[in-house]
Coordinates of C-alpha atoms in Angstrom, one line a residue:
M1 CA 10.9 36.5 84.6
K2 CA 11.0 39.2 82.0
K3 CA 15.0 39.5 82.7
I4 CA 15.0 36.1 82.6
L5 CA 13.0 36.6 79.3
F6 CA 15.1 38.7 78.2
L7 CA 18.9 37.7 79.4
V8 CA 17.4 34.7 77.1
L9 CA 16.4 37.2 74.1
V10 CA 20.0 38.6 73.9
L11 CA 21.8 35.8 74.5
L12 CA 20.3 33.3 71.5
S13 CA 19.8 37.0 69.2
G14 CA 23.6 37.6 70.2
F15 CA 23.8 33.9 69.3
M16 CA 22.1 34.3 65.6
L17 CA 24.3 37.6 64.9
F18 CA 27.8 36.0 65.4
T19 CA 27.3 32.4 64.7
P20 CA 27.9 31.3 61.0
M21 CA 24.6 29.7 59.5
L22 CA 24.9 26.2 57.7
A23 CA 22.4 27.1 55.3
G24 CA 23.5 30.4 54.5
A25 CA 20.2 31.9 56.1
H26 CA 18.7 33.6 59.9
P27 CA 15.8 32.1 61.0
L28 CA 15.0 35.8 63.1
H29 CA 14.7 39.0 62.2
V30 CA 16.7 41.1 65.5
S31 CA 19.2 43.7 65.8
V32 CA 21.2 44.2 69.3
T33 CA 21.4 47.8 69.8
N34 CA 23.6 49.2 72.8
I35 CA 24.5 52.5 73.8
T36 CA 26.8 54.0 76.5
M37 CA 26.6 57.4 77.7
E38 CA 29.6 58.9 78.4
E39 CA 30.1 61.9 80.1
N40 CA 29.1 64.5 77.2
M41 CA 28.6 61.4 74.4
L42 CA 26.7 58.2 73.8
N43 CA 28.4 55.8 72.8
I44 CA 25.7 54.0 69.7
S45 CA 26.8 49.8 68.9
I46 CA 24.0 48.1 66.9
N47 CA 24.3 45.2 65.4
T48 CA 22.0 43.4 62.6
F49 CA 21.7 40.7 59.8
V50 CA 22.9 42.4 56.7
D51 CA 20.8 40.7 54.4
D52 CA 17.7 42.0 56.4
W53 CA 19.2 45.3 55.0
E54 CA 19.7 44.4 51.2
T55 CA 16.1 43.0 50.9
A56 CA 14.5 46.6 52.8
Y57 CA 16.4 48.0 49.7
F58 CA 15.3 45.4 47.3
H59 CA 11.8 46.4 48.3
Y60 CA 11.7 49.6 48.0
Y61 CA 13.8 50.1 44.8
G62 CA 13.0 46.5 43.0
K63 CA 16.8 45.6 42.3
P64 CA 20.0 43.9 44.5
I65 CA 22.2 45.4 46.5
D66 CA 25.6 44.2 47.7
L67 CA 26.4 46.9 50.9
R68 CA 29.4 44.6 51.9
M69 CA 30.7 46.6 48.5
P70 CA 32.6 50.3 48.8
G71 CA 30.3 53.2 49.1
N72 CA 26.4 51.4 48.9
T73 CA 26.6 52.4 52.6
D74 CA 27.4 55.9 51.7
N75 CA 23.9 55.8 49.6
Q76 CA 21.3 58.1 50.7
W77 CA 18.7 54.9 50.3
F78 CA 21.0 54.0 53.9
C79 CA 21.7 57.1 55.3
D80 CA 18.3 58.3 55.2
Y81 CA 16.5 54.2 56.1
L82 CA 18.9 54.9 59.2
E83 CA 17.9 58.3 60.1
A84 CA 13.8 57.5 59.8
S85 CA 14.7 54.6 61.7
F86 CA 16.2 55.6 64.9
V87 CA 16.4 58.5 66.8
V88 CA 17.3 59.6 69.8
R89 CA 15.6 62.8 71.6
A90 CA 15.9 64.6 75.0
T91 CA 12.5 65.1 75.1
K92 CA 9.6 63.8 73.2
E93 CA 8.9 66.8 71.2
G94 CA 12.8 67.5 70.7
E95 CA 15.0 68.1 67.6
P96 CA 16.4 64.3 66.9
M97 CA 19.9 64.0 68.5
E98 CA 22.5 64.1 65.6
L99 CA 24.3 60.4 64.6
V100 CA 27.6 60.3 63.6
T101 CA 28.4 57.5 61.6
D102 CA 31.7 56.3 63.0
T103 CA 32.4 53.0 61.3
I104 CA 30.5 50.0 59.7
T105 CA 31.8 46.8 59.6
F106 CA 30.3 43.3 57.9
N107 CA 31.4 39.6 59.7
E108 CA 29.8 36.7 58.3
L109 CA 26.3 37.3 58.2
S110 CA 26.3 40.4 60.6
M111 CA 26.8 44.6 59.4
K112 CA 28.1 46.0 62.7
L113 CA 27.1 49.2 63.0
E114 CA 29.3 51.9 65.4
L115 CA 28.0 55.4 65.8
H116 CA 27.5 58.7 68.0
I117 CA 26.3 61.5 69.4
N118 CA 27.7 64.3 71.5
L119 CA 25.8 65.2 73.3
K120 CA 25.1 69.9 73.8
D121 CA 24.0 69.0 78.0
Q122 CA 23.3 66.3 80.4
P123 CA 19.5 64.6 78.9
K124 CA 17.0 64.2 81.7
T125 CA 15.5 62.0 79.7
L126 CA 16.3 60.4 76.6
Y127 CA 13.3 59.6 73.8
I128 CA 14.2 56.6 71.6
Y129 CA 12.8 55.4 68.4
H130 CA 13.8 52.2 67.5
A131 CA 11.6 51.1 64.0
M132 CA 14.5 49.8 62.2
L133 CA 13.0 46.6 59.6
T134 CA 9.8 46.7 61.1
D135 CA 8.9 48.1 58.1
I136 CA 9.9 44.9 56.6
F137 CA 9.3 42.2 59.1
A138 CA 6.7 41.7 61.2
D139 CA 8.8 39.8 63.1
Q140 CA 12.0 42.0 63.5
T141 CA 13.1 42.0 67.1
N142 CA 15.3 45.1 67.8
L143 CA 16.8 44.5 71.3
L144 CA 18.4 47.8 73.4
I145 CA 20.4 47.9 76.0
F146 CA 20.9 51.3 77.6
S147 CA 24.2 51.1 79.9
A148 CA 25.6 55.0 82.4
G149 CA 26.6 55.4 85.7
G150 CA 27.0 51.7 86.1
K151 CA 23.5 50.8 85.7
Q152 CA 22.2 49.2 82.7
K153 CA 18.7 48.7 81.3
G154 CA 17.2 46.5 78.3
I155 CA 14.4 47.2 76.1
K156 CA 12.6 45.1 73.3
F157 CA 11.0 47.2 70.2
D158 CA 9.3 45.8 67.7
Y159 CA 6.5 46.5 65.1
N160 CA 4.2 46.8 68.2
N161 CA 6.6 49.0 70.2
K162 CA 8.7 50.8 68.5
E163 CA 9.2 54.0 71.0
D164 CA 10.3 54.3 74.8
E165 CA 11.2 57.2 77.0
L166 CA 14.5 56.4 79.2
K167 CA 14.3 58.7 82.9
L168 CA 18.2 59.7 83.4
R169 CA 17.7 61.4 86.6

């Protein structure tokens, strides 16, 4: 039953992220993150609503921002917020792995962040902290799909569940 519910949530969130809305707003606060482990690299793709990030900026600074404008995703708040709300470690107590931003693209209402992490060695576990936008929206849900070696695992993060550990071996 949990797998069916998770699949429905993934499909619904994908529909909501990539389908233009007639009213110009969205009724869900959701992101979908895909992490693929390939050799010594984690490829990360985060799909989220751009206006949710703009609301977060307004919450912190009291002024609007258009993240689609060149350079606005390079500002210190954006980088700090991303690094504080999405953290990957080899262990819960370990040092955060360095997130490298490859591209940030926009499509209608969505923002897609393409990131990667270079792995120094093959970790036995991955500790993931995913609290993106949960400090702004009480109903924020961050769905994550981890893929490695032909297997997948789905994790749902929200206000009450911001961290999980993936056993890789």
